Amino acid sequence: MEIAYFPGCTLRTKAIGFDNSVRDTAKVFGYDLVEVPDWTCCGATFNLSVDNVMALAPPIRILANARKLGNEVITVCSGCYNVLKRANYTVRNDSEKLAKITDFIEMEYDGDVEVIHYLEFLRDRVGYETIKTNIKRNLEGLKVVPYYGCQLLRPYDEIQLDDPEAPTILDEVLDAMGCTVVDFPHKAECCGNFLSVCTDLTPEGRQAVGEEAATAVSECSFTILDAAARAGADLVALSCPLCLYNLDVAQDQIEKIHFGFRKMPIVYFSQLLAIALGLDTDKYALDSEHHFVDPSAVVRSVAKE
Amino acid sequence: MSPVRVRISRDKVRSDFVRLVNEISGQNVLNCYQCGRCSAGCPLTFAMDILPSQVIRLVQLGLEEEALGTNTPWVCASCMTCFARCPRGVDLAKVMEALRAIKLRPGDADRIRLNQFPREALARLPQQGLVSGLRKFTG
Ligand code: SF4
Ligand code: SF4
Ligand code: SF4
Ligand code: SF4
């Protein structure tokens, strides 16, 4: 069965292992993900100024294009999901804004496309039982913490995927694929989001947030990773390329500041799903080129054959 | 932070500044009753000059310079934890965005510039981060 899919720009490049593993695992369950025609960047972060209508144009244009393929679209980057879902919610509840945008993009759209996260799709459409019956490799040896971050969950009124403070969907999906899921208290705590663009990259950026905030992202990441390590985890599974970057890139810095810190690989949940389903592990960028903390040893430990 | 003396007046409370923040954020900052739940849960307070609930208090009082003069809106990561917990339904993440917008919109106030980014860093940074960062820190 064919179903519309919006990968987003990061998945076609830096997070190619995320993209490939989503497409291939969907195929195992009998779904062909078809790219939305003429898609562009969604804007990456939902604009929080309610008087800014322009920022809604890219996501609504993506949804209008998705409409050509049907009335639902799957996406998997938490950023894309948040932007598309909130933009859709906004125009569904504000006909004036909707008219302005459709006028501007010269396309028709009336809010009738459902934005579905791949986790949601695995839960509601594929079903955990089907996942379990298709498992080819045993991942029991992997102690994984599910990390949700923010964009996947909040604000609840507009997203409605799961509990915004105590979510379980990723826990359940990881459990269905046979991982040993480790509960920890920082599942839904922010990793610092776009602040890494300021703090890590330029002196000018550090000045913008103030010198004392220059280590904000590595401190946030340390809090999360330290909690994961104390809970006994070997790796972190998530669904956001920016979360992955923040948690991953910060570890060199953290190691210098916090004595005894143990590095931990960060992977996308769908990469683990691909391994569990017996797919070719070389195809999903589980290497040091795409990850600062190399996940290949962990992958080898469970993907022997 | 050292104590700051501020002057409160009816004019300031009813100033255009308060109206502008409400307009851009779509919130009524006067709905905040200063319970502090937002600050208790904010994951970034360790890097902020003053707490998120203190920022909204300054806005309520129309203290424009004071509210815009702290690093708090620039450290806010739009994680929406505060909004998830606010008993008054105030979306503080939107209030923070409004404060950034007031600084950035007049133009010539960009906080970061693309040509300052080192090439090696750009090679690894996901587009999602770059685009988000530019949206938050440039006008
Ligand atoms: S959220 Fe990021 S990856 Fe997704 S479309 Fe937007 S910019 Fe691209
Ligand atoms: S990058 Fe940060 S803000 Fe974005 S979803 Fe991940 S944790 Fe949340
Ligand atoms: S949680 Fe809401 S009501 Fe309480 S101080 Fe923060 S913004 Fe004000
Ligand atoms: S949105 Fe900003 S102020 Fe609110 S909890 Fe997150 S970082 Fe703190």
Short mmCIF file of C-alpha atoms and ligand atoms in Angstrom, two decimals:
data_model
loop_
_atom_site.label_atom_id
_atom_site.label_comp_id
_atom_site.label_asym_id
_atom_site.label_seq_id
_atom_site.Cartn_x
_atom_site.Cartn_y
_atom_site.Cartn_z
CA MET A 1 0.00 0.00 0.00
CA GLU A 2 1.27 3.48 -0.89
CA ILE A 3 1.25 6.31 1.58
CA ALA A 4 2.59 9.89 1.38
CA TYR A 5 5.87 10.61 3.15
CA PHE A 6 7.62 13.88 3.98
CA PRO A 7 11.28 13.22 4.82
CA GLY A 8 12.42 16.83 5.33
CA CYS A 9 15.84 18.21 4.44
CA THR A 10 17.89 16.78 7.29
CA LEU A 11 16.75 13.24 6.56
CA ARG A 12 17.85 13.42 2.96
CA THR A 13 21.37 14.41 4.01
CA LYS A 14 22.85 14.36 7.54
CA ALA A 15 20.27 11.89 8.86
CA ILE A 16 20.23 9.58 5.84
CA GLY A 17 20.33 6.49 8.08
CA PHE A 18 17.10 7.70 9.69
CA ASP A 19 15.44 8.15 6.30
CA ASN A 20 16.59 4.84 4.81
CA SER A 21 15.64 2.86 7.88
CA VAL A 22 12.15 4.38 7.96
CA ARG A 23 11.52 3.60 4.28
CA ASP A 24 12.93 0.07 4.46
CA THR A 25 11.18 -0.93 7.67
CA ALA A 26 7.84 0.38 6.34
CA LYS A 27 8.39 -1.83 3.31
CA VAL A 28 8.79 -4.90 5.52
CA PHE A 29 5.27 -4.19 6.82
CA GLY A 30 3.89 -3.78 3.31
CA TYR A 31 3.87 0.01 2.98
CA ASP A 32 5.52 2.03 0.23
CA LEU A 33 6.41 5.52 1.41
CA VAL A 34 5.96 7.89 -1.52
CA GLU A 35 7.66 11.28 -1.27
CA VAL A 36 5.39 14.32 -1.30
CA PRO A 37 5.85 16.03 -4.70
CA ASP A 38 7.83 19.31 -4.78
CA TRP A 39 8.52 19.32 -1.09
CA THR A 40 10.66 22.02 0.54
CA CYS A 41 11.99 22.71 4.01
CA CYS A 42 9.15 23.10 6.50
CA GLY A 43 10.90 25.90 8.37
CA ALA A 44 12.44 23.65 11.04
CA THR A 45 10.92 25.41 14.04
CA PHE A 46 7.31 26.46 14.46
CA ASN A 47 7.10 30.23 14.52
CA LEU A 48 5.69 31.29 17.87
CA SER A 49 4.69 34.81 16.86
CA VAL A 50 0.97 34.62 16.19
CA ASP A 51 1.08 37.63 13.86
CA ASN A 52 3.58 35.91 11.54
CA VAL A 53 1.47 34.30 8.81
CA MET A 54 4.33 33.99 6.33
CA ALA A 55 6.05 31.23 8.33
CA LEU A 56 2.97 29.05 7.82
CA ALA A 57 3.33 29.11 4.04
CA PRO A 58 6.03 26.39 3.65
CA PRO A 59 4.34 23.77 5.88
CA ILE A 60 0.90 24.42 4.37
CA ARG A 61 2.35 24.18 0.88
CA ILE A 62 3.84 20.80 1.83
CA LEU A 63 0.43 19.64 3.11
CA ALA A 64 -1.31 20.91 -0.02
CA ASN A 65 1.14 18.87 -2.10
CA ALA A 66 0.64 15.84 0.15
CA ARG A 67 -3.10 16.14 -0.54
CA LYS A 68 -2.41 15.11 -4.13
CA LEU A 69 -1.46 11.66 -2.81
CA GLY A 70 -4.21 11.20 -0.27
CA ASN A 71 -5.40 12.55 3.05
CA GLU A 72 -2.52 11.51 5.25
CA VAL A 73 1.21 12.09 5.35
CA ILE A 74 3.86 10.32 7.39
CA THR A 75 6.82 12.21 8.77
CA VAL A 76 9.45 11.21 11.27
CA CYS A 77 11.79 14.10 12.15
CA SER A 78 10.36 15.55 15.38
CA GLY A 79 10.98 19.05 14.03
CA CYS A 80 9.03 18.44 10.82
CA TYR A 81 6.28 16.71 12.74
CA ASN A 82 5.90 19.60 15.17
CA VAL A 83 5.89 22.23 12.42
CA LEU A 84 3.46 20.41 10.10
CA LYS A 85 1.11 19.44 12.89
CA ARG A 86 1.00 22.92 14.45
CA ALA A 87 0.64 24.68 11.10
CA ASN A 88 -2.24 22.34 10.26
CA TYR A 89 -3.85 22.98 13.65
CA THR A 90 -3.51 26.72 13.15
CA VAL A 91 -5.21 26.87 9.76
CA ARG A 92 -7.91 24.42 10.82
CA ASN A 93 -8.87 26.87 13.53
CA ASP A 94 -8.33 30.12 11.65
CA SER A 95 -10.03 30.38 8.28
CA GLU A 96 -8.70 33.88 7.71
CA LYS A 97 -5.08 32.73 7.98
CA LEU A 98 -5.85 29.71 5.81
CA ALA A 99 -7.32 31.94 3.08
CA LYS A 100 -4.30 34.25 3.19
CA ILE A 101 -1.86 31.39 2.81
CA THR A 102 -3.66 29.47 0.08
CA ASP A 103 -3.99 32.75 -1.75
CA PHE A 104 -0.28 33.38 -1.43
CA ILE A 105 0.90 29.89 -2.40
CA GLU A 106 -1.77 29.70 -5.10
CA MET A 107 -2.88 26.25 -4.06
CA GLU A 108 -6.01 24.82 -2.57
CA TYR A 109 -5.99 23.34 0.88
CA ASP A 110 -8.69 22.98 3.52
CA GLY A 111 -6.86 21.33 6.40
CA ASP A 112 -7.93 17.77 5.66
CA VAL A 113 -4.54 16.05 5.61
CA GLU A 114 -3.64 14.11 8.77
CA VAL A 115 -0.01 14.41 9.83
CA ILE A 116 1.16 11.09 11.24
CA HIS A 117 4.43 10.40 13.00
CA TYR A 118 6.09 7.11 12.06
CA LEU A 119 5.93 6.03 15.72
CA GLU A 120 2.19 6.62 15.62
CA PHE A 121 2.00 4.64 12.41
CA LEU A 122 3.86 1.72 13.98
CA ARG A 123 1.55 1.82 16.99
CA ASP A 124 -1.82 2.32 15.31
CA ARG A 125 -1.48 0.96 11.78
CA VAL A 126 1.24 -1.68 11.81
CA GLY A 127 0.60 -2.73 15.40
CA TYR A 128 3.02 -4.08 17.99
CA GLU A 129 2.01 -7.70 17.35
CA THR A 130 3.01 -7.43 13.68
CA ILE A 131 6.33 -5.91 14.67
CA LYS A 132 6.94 -8.80 17.06
CA THR A 133 6.14 -11.49 14.51
CA ASN A 134 8.63 -9.98 12.03
CA ILE A 135 11.62 -9.85 14.38
CA LYS A 136 14.70 -11.60 12.95
CA ARG A 137 17.42 -10.54 15.39
CA ASN A 138 17.35 -10.60 19.15
CA LEU A 139 18.01 -7.12 20.63
CA GLU A 140 17.49 -8.15 24.23
CA GLY A 141 21.13 -7.39 24.95
CA LEU A 142 20.63 -3.71 24.16
CA LYS A 143 19.74 -1.57 27.15
CA VAL A 144 18.11 1.43 25.55
CA VAL A 145 16.67 4.64 26.98
CA PRO A 146 13.87 6.21 24.95
CA TYR A 147 14.45 9.94 24.55
CA TYR A 148 11.48 12.01 23.35
CA GLY A 149 12.71 15.58 23.71
CA CYS A 150 10.17 18.35 23.20
CA GLN A 151 9.02 18.75 19.63
CA LEU A 152 7.48 15.29 19.46
CA LEU A 153 5.24 16.00 22.45
CA ARG A 154 4.44 19.65 23.04
CA PRO A 155 2.21 21.56 23.08
CA TYR A 156 -0.22 18.76 23.85
CA ASP A 157 -3.40 20.49 22.61
CA GLU A 158 -1.94 20.71 19.13
CA ILE A 159 0.15 17.53 18.96
CA GLN A 160 -1.88 14.98 20.95
CA LEU A 161 0.53 12.14 20.28
CA ASP A 162 1.16 11.11 23.85
CA ASP A 163 1.35 12.41 27.41
CA PRO A 164 3.54 15.56 27.19
CA GLU A 165 5.27 14.81 30.49
CA ALA A 166 5.22 11.01 30.81
CA PRO A 167 5.12 9.61 27.28
CA THR A 168 5.26 5.87 26.53
CA ILE A 169 4.96 5.44 22.75
CA LEU A 170 8.70 5.15 22.07
CA ASP A 171 9.10 2.83 25.07
CA GLU A 172 6.42 0.58 23.58
CA VAL A 173 7.89 0.55 20.08
CA LEU A 174 11.37 -0.27 21.42
CA ASP A 175 9.84 -2.97 23.58
CA ALA A 176 7.97 -4.46 20.61
CA MET A 177 11.22 -4.70 18.66
CA GLY A 178 12.76 -6.64 21.53
CA CYS A 179 15.13 -4.10 23.12
CA THR A 180 15.57 -3.99 26.87
CA VAL A 181 13.89 -0.65 27.55
CA VAL A 182 15.36 1.33 30.44
CA ASP A 183 13.11 3.88 32.08
CA PHE A 184 14.68 7.19 33.08
CA PRO A 185 13.38 10.51 34.37
CA HIS A 186 14.68 12.78 31.59
CA LYS A 187 12.74 11.36 28.66
CA ALA A 188 10.98 14.59 27.81
CA GLU A 189 13.54 17.13 28.98
CA CYS A 190 15.01 19.52 26.44
CA CYS A 191 18.54 19.02 25.10
CA GLY A 192 18.98 22.70 24.31
CA ASN A 193 17.39 22.71 20.87
CA PHE A 194 18.74 25.35 18.45
CA LEU A 195 20.95 26.89 21.13
CA SER A 196 23.81 24.73 19.89
CA VAL A 197 23.88 26.88 16.77
CA CYS A 198 24.86 29.81 18.96
CA THR A 199 26.89 28.29 21.70
CA ASP A 200 29.01 25.79 19.83
CA LEU A 201 29.81 27.54 16.64
CA THR A 202 30.83 31.16 16.87
CA PRO A 203 32.06 33.69 19.43
CA GLU A 204 29.38 36.04 18.12
CA GLY A 205 26.74 33.43 18.88
CA ARG A 206 28.07 32.91 22.38
CA GLN A 207 27.90 36.63 22.94
CA ALA A 208 24.27 36.57 21.83
CA VAL A 209 23.24 34.28 24.64
CA GLY A 210 25.85 35.50 27.12
CA GLU A 211 29.09 33.76 28.06
CA GLU A 212 27.54 31.97 31.01
CA ALA A 213 25.09 30.31 28.64
CA ALA A 214 27.84 29.18 26.27
CA THR A 215 27.83 25.66 27.70
CA ALA A 216 24.03 25.46 27.90
CA VAL A 217 23.67 22.61 25.40
CA SER A 218 26.44 20.46 26.83
CA GLU A 219 25.03 20.99 30.33
CA CYS A 220 21.52 20.00 29.21
CA SER A 221 22.96 17.01 27.36
CA PHE A 222 25.06 16.01 30.35
CA THR A 223 22.00 16.02 32.62
CA ILE A 224 20.19 13.72 30.20
CA LEU A 225 23.10 11.38 29.44
CA ASP A 226 24.16 11.14 33.08
CA ALA A 227 20.62 10.13 34.05
CA ALA A 228 20.63 7.56 31.23
CA ALA A 229 23.96 6.11 32.38
CA ARG A 230 22.84 5.94 36.01
CA ALA A 231 19.72 4.07 34.89
CA GLY A 232 22.06 1.50 33.33
CA ALA A 233 21.58 2.28 29.64
CA ASP A 234 24.04 1.45 26.84
CA LEU A 235 22.52 3.71 24.25
CA VAL A 236 19.87 6.34 23.55
CA ALA A 237 17.14 5.97 20.92
CA LEU A 238 15.32 9.05 19.60
CA SER A 239 13.53 10.58 16.64
CA CYS A 240 15.06 14.02 16.12
CA PRO A 241 18.25 14.83 14.16
CA LEU A 242 18.86 17.93 16.27
CA CYS A 243 18.47 16.00 19.53
CA LEU A 244 20.90 13.45 18.13
CA TYR A 245 23.42 16.13 17.22
CA ASN A 246 23.16 17.89 20.58
CA LEU A 247 23.47 14.74 22.66
CA ASP A 248 26.18 13.34 20.42
CA VAL A 249 28.46 16.29 19.70
CA ALA A 250 28.44 17.44 23.31
CA GLN A 251 30.09 14.29 24.64
CA ASP A 252 33.69 15.30 23.91
CA GLN A 253 33.14 18.53 25.79
CA ILE A 254 31.31 16.79 28.65
CA GLU A 255 34.10 14.27 29.04
CA LYS A 256 36.54 17.13 29.65
CA ILE A 257 34.37 18.81 32.28
CA HIS A 258 32.73 15.91 34.11
CA PHE A 259 35.15 13.33 35.50
CA GLY A 260 34.04 9.73 35.06
CA PHE A 261 31.57 10.47 32.29
CA ARG A 262 30.97 7.42 30.10
CA LYS A 263 30.28 8.07 26.42
CA MET A 264 27.10 6.59 24.98
CA PRO A 265 26.04 6.16 21.34
CA ILE A 266 22.87 7.92 20.17
CA VAL A 267 20.79 6.31 17.42
CA TYR A 268 17.42 6.70 15.71
CA PHE A 269 14.75 4.25 16.84
CA SER A 270 14.16 3.19 13.23
CA GLN A 271 17.82 2.18 12.85
CA LEU A 272 17.29 -0.29 15.70
CA LEU A 273 14.06 -1.44 14.09
CA ALA A 274 15.92 -2.13 10.84
CA ILE A 275 18.44 -4.25 12.74
CA ALA A 276 15.67 -6.12 14.57
CA LEU A 277 13.88 -6.86 11.31
CA GLY A 278 17.02 -8.48 9.94
CA LEU A 279 17.83 -5.82 7.33
CA ASP A 280 21.39 -5.18 6.10
CA THR A 281 22.97 -3.14 8.93
CA ASP A 282 25.51 -1.53 6.58
CA LYS A 283 22.78 0.46 4.90
CA TYR A 284 21.82 2.74 7.76
CA ALA A 285 24.80 5.00 8.40
CA LEU A 286 25.50 3.48 11.81
CA ASP A 287 29.11 4.62 11.63
CA SER A 288 31.57 7.26 12.81
CA GLU A 289 30.92 9.38 9.75
CA HIS A 290 27.34 10.06 10.87
CA HIS A 291 27.75 9.75 14.62
CA PHE A 292 30.34 11.40 16.89
CA VAL A 293 30.14 8.48 19.32
CA ASP A 294 30.53 5.47 17.04
CA PRO A 295 27.57 3.07 17.42
CA SER A 296 29.08 0.29 15.25
CA ALA A 297 30.40 -1.83 18.14
CA VAL A 298 26.98 -1.87 19.76
CA VAL A 299 25.40 -2.75 16.44
CA ARG A 300 27.89 -5.59 15.86
CA SER A 301 27.12 -7.01 19.29
CA VAL A 302 23.54 -7.75 18.29
CA ALA A 303 23.80 -8.15 14.51
CA LYS A 304 26.14 -11.13 14.27
CA GLU A 305 24.83 -13.03 11.31
CA MET B 1 22.59 39.32 40.24
CA SER B 2 22.69 42.55 42.21
CA PRO B 3 19.39 44.11 43.27
CA VAL B 4 17.91 46.48 40.72
CA ARG B 5 15.82 49.50 41.57
CA VAL B 6 12.88 49.91 39.21
CA ARG B 7 10.26 52.60 38.97
CA ILE B 8 6.71 51.43 38.44
CA SER B 9 4.05 53.72 37.03
CA ARG B 10 0.56 53.51 35.59
CA ASP B 11 1.91 54.80 32.28
CA LYS B 12 4.36 51.98 32.01
CA VAL B 13 1.83 49.30 32.92
CA ARG B 14 -0.47 50.62 30.22
CA SER B 15 2.28 51.20 27.70
CA ASP B 16 2.46 50.07 24.10
CA PHE B 17 5.13 47.60 25.12
CA VAL B 18 2.70 45.40 27.06
CA ARG B 19 0.21 45.64 24.21
CA LEU B 20 2.87 44.69 21.70
CA VAL B 21 4.01 41.63 23.65
CA ASN B 22 0.39 40.50 23.96
CA GLU B 23 -0.20 41.07 20.29
CA ILE B 24 2.84 39.19 19.01
CA SER B 25 2.50 36.34 21.49
CA GLY B 26 -1.27 36.02 21.41
CA GLN B 27 -1.15 35.83 25.21
CA ASN B 28 -2.44 38.09 27.92
CA VAL B 29 0.56 38.46 30.20
CA LEU B 30 -1.72 39.68 33.00
CA ASN B 31 -3.10 36.13 33.26
CA CYS B 32 0.13 35.09 34.97
CA TYR B 33 -0.29 35.03 38.76
CA GLN B 34 3.39 34.46 39.51
CA CYS B 35 3.17 30.95 40.91
CA GLY B 36 6.64 30.10 39.59
CA ARG B 37 5.86 26.67 38.14
CA CYS B 38 7.38 27.68 34.80
CA SER B 39 10.68 28.59 36.44
CA ALA B 40 10.68 25.46 38.59
CA GLY B 41 10.53 23.25 35.53
CA CYS B 42 12.54 25.25 33.00
CA PRO B 43 15.61 23.19 32.03
CA LEU B 44 17.66 26.26 31.14
CA THR B 45 17.40 28.48 34.20
CA PHE B 46 21.01 27.68 35.14
CA ALA B 47 22.13 29.79 32.17
CA MET B 48 19.59 32.60 32.54
CA ASP B 49 20.16 36.04 34.11
CA ILE B 50 16.68 35.99 35.63
CA LEU B 51 13.94 33.37 35.80
CA PRO B 52 11.22 33.03 33.15
CA SER B 53 8.53 33.99 35.71
CA GLN B 54 10.53 37.12 36.54
CA VAL B 55 10.65 38.07 32.89
CA ILE B 56 6.88 37.88 32.58
CA ARG B 57 6.55 39.95 35.77
CA LEU B 58 8.71 42.66 34.23
CA VAL B 59 6.52 42.59 31.15
CA GLN B 60 3.35 42.86 33.25
CA LEU B 61 4.76 45.98 34.83
CA GLY B 62 5.66 47.44 31.47
CA LEU B 63 9.35 47.49 32.31
CA GLU B 64 10.53 47.27 28.74
CA GLU B 65 14.23 47.97 29.16
CA GLU B 66 14.54 45.59 32.07
CA ALA B 67 12.67 42.79 30.32
CA LEU B 68 14.60 43.18 27.08
CA GLY B 69 17.91 43.69 28.82
CA THR B 70 18.35 40.15 30.17
CA ASN B 71 19.70 37.11 28.32
CA THR B 72 16.67 35.02 29.37
CA PRO B 73 14.69 35.24 26.10
CA TRP B 74 17.84 34.30 24.17
CA VAL B 75 18.55 31.29 26.37
CA CYS B 76 14.96 30.05 26.20
CA ALA B 77 14.98 26.99 23.92
CA SER B 78 11.24 26.98 23.14
CA CYS B 79 10.89 23.57 24.77
CA MET B 80 7.36 24.41 25.97
CA THR B 81 7.76 22.71 29.33
CA CYS B 82 6.58 25.91 31.03
CA PHE B 83 3.43 26.03 28.91
CA ALA B 84 2.71 22.37 29.61
CA ARG B 85 2.75 23.16 33.34
CA CYS B 86 1.33 26.66 33.65
CA PRO B 87 -1.90 26.51 35.67
CA ARG B 88 -3.06 29.73 33.99
CA GLY B 89 -2.52 28.50 30.45
CA VAL B 90 0.06 31.18 29.67
CA ASP B 91 2.30 30.17 26.79
CA LEU B 92 5.53 31.62 28.09
CA ALA B 93 7.49 30.23 25.14
CA LYS B 94 5.43 32.59 22.98
CA VAL B 95 6.10 35.51 25.32
CA MET B 96 9.83 34.81 24.99
CA GLU B 97 9.49 34.70 21.21
CA ALA B 98 7.70 38.06 21.29
CA LEU B 99 10.59 39.59 23.24
CA ARG B 100 13.06 38.25 20.71
CA ALA B 101 10.88 39.56 17.89
CA ILE B 102 10.73 43.05 19.41
CA LYS B 103 14.53 43.15 19.38
CA LEU B 104 15.00 41.56 15.95
CA ARG B 105 12.20 43.02 13.85
CA PRO B 106 13.43 46.60 13.52
CA GLY B 107 16.28 45.11 11.48
CA ASP B 108 20.04 45.27 11.71
CA ALA B 109 19.92 43.39 15.00
CA ASP B 110 20.89 39.88 13.94
CA ARG B 111 22.54 37.98 16.73
CA ILE B 112 24.40 35.53 14.53
CA ARG B 113 25.73 35.68 11.00
CA LEU B 114 26.06 32.73 8.67
CA ASN B 115 29.42 33.85 7.31
CA GLN B 116 30.90 33.57 10.81
CA PHE B 117 30.21 29.87 11.07
CA PRO B 118 33.27 27.66 10.73
CA ARG B 119 33.05 25.33 7.76
CA GLU B 120 33.85 22.15 9.69
CA ALA B 121 31.04 22.83 12.13
CA LEU B 122 28.55 23.43 9.33
CA ALA B 123 29.54 20.13 7.80
CA ARG B 124 28.12 18.26 10.78
CA LEU B 125 25.32 20.52 12.00
CA PRO B 126 21.91 19.25 10.82
CA GLN B 127 19.99 21.66 8.58
CA GLN B 128 17.20 21.53 11.12
CA GLY B 129 19.51 23.15 13.69
CA LEU B 130 20.88 25.72 11.31
CA VAL B 131 17.49 26.81 10.02
CA SER B 132 16.00 26.90 13.55
CA GLY B 133 18.94 28.88 14.88
CA LEU B 134 18.78 31.43 12.10
CA ARG B 135 15.05 31.80 12.62
CA LYS B 136 15.46 32.43 16.30
CA PHE B 137 18.50 34.70 16.21
CA THR B 138 18.05 36.78 13.07
CA GLY B 139 15.30 39.16 11.96
S1 SF4 C 1 12.39 20.31 10.37
FE1 SF4 C 1 14.31 20.33 9.54
S2 SF4 C 1 14.57 18.58 8.39
FE2 SF4 C 1 12.48 18.89 8.77
S3 SF4 C 1 11.98 19.96 6.83
FE3 SF4 C 1 12.34 21.35 8.41
S4 SF4 C 1 14.39 22.02 8.20
FE4 SF4 C 1 14.07 20.26 7.07
S1 SF4 C 2 16.30 19.21 19.63
FE1 SF4 C 2 15.82 19.71 21.72
S2 SF4 C 2 14.09 20.99 21.42
FE2 SF4 C 2 14.25 19.72 19.63
S3 SF4 C 2 13.02 18.02 20.04
FE3 SF4 C 2 15.11 17.65 20.52
S4 SF4 C 2 15.09 17.99 22.74
FE4 SF4 C 2 13.45 19.07 21.95
S1 SF4 C 3 3.56 29.03 35.53
FE1 SF4 C 3 2.20 30.47 34.47
S2 SF4 C 3 1.13 31.57 36.09
FE2 SF4 C 3 2.86 30.54 37.03
S3 SF4 C 3 4.48 32.10 37.01
FE3 SF4 C 3 4.73 30.89 35.17
S4 SF4 C 3 3.59 31.97 33.59
FE4 SF4 C 3 2.92 32.76 35.56
S1 SF4 C 4 10.14 27.29 26.74
FE1 SF4 C 4 11.83 28.53 27.43
S2 SF4 C 4 11.18 29.39 29.36
FE2 SF4 C 4 9.81 27.73 28.89
S3 SF4 C 4 10.65 25.99 29.99
FE3 SF4 C 4 11.48 25.94 27.91
S4 SF4 C 4 13.41 27.04 27.98
FE4 SF4 C 4 12.26 27.54 29.85
#
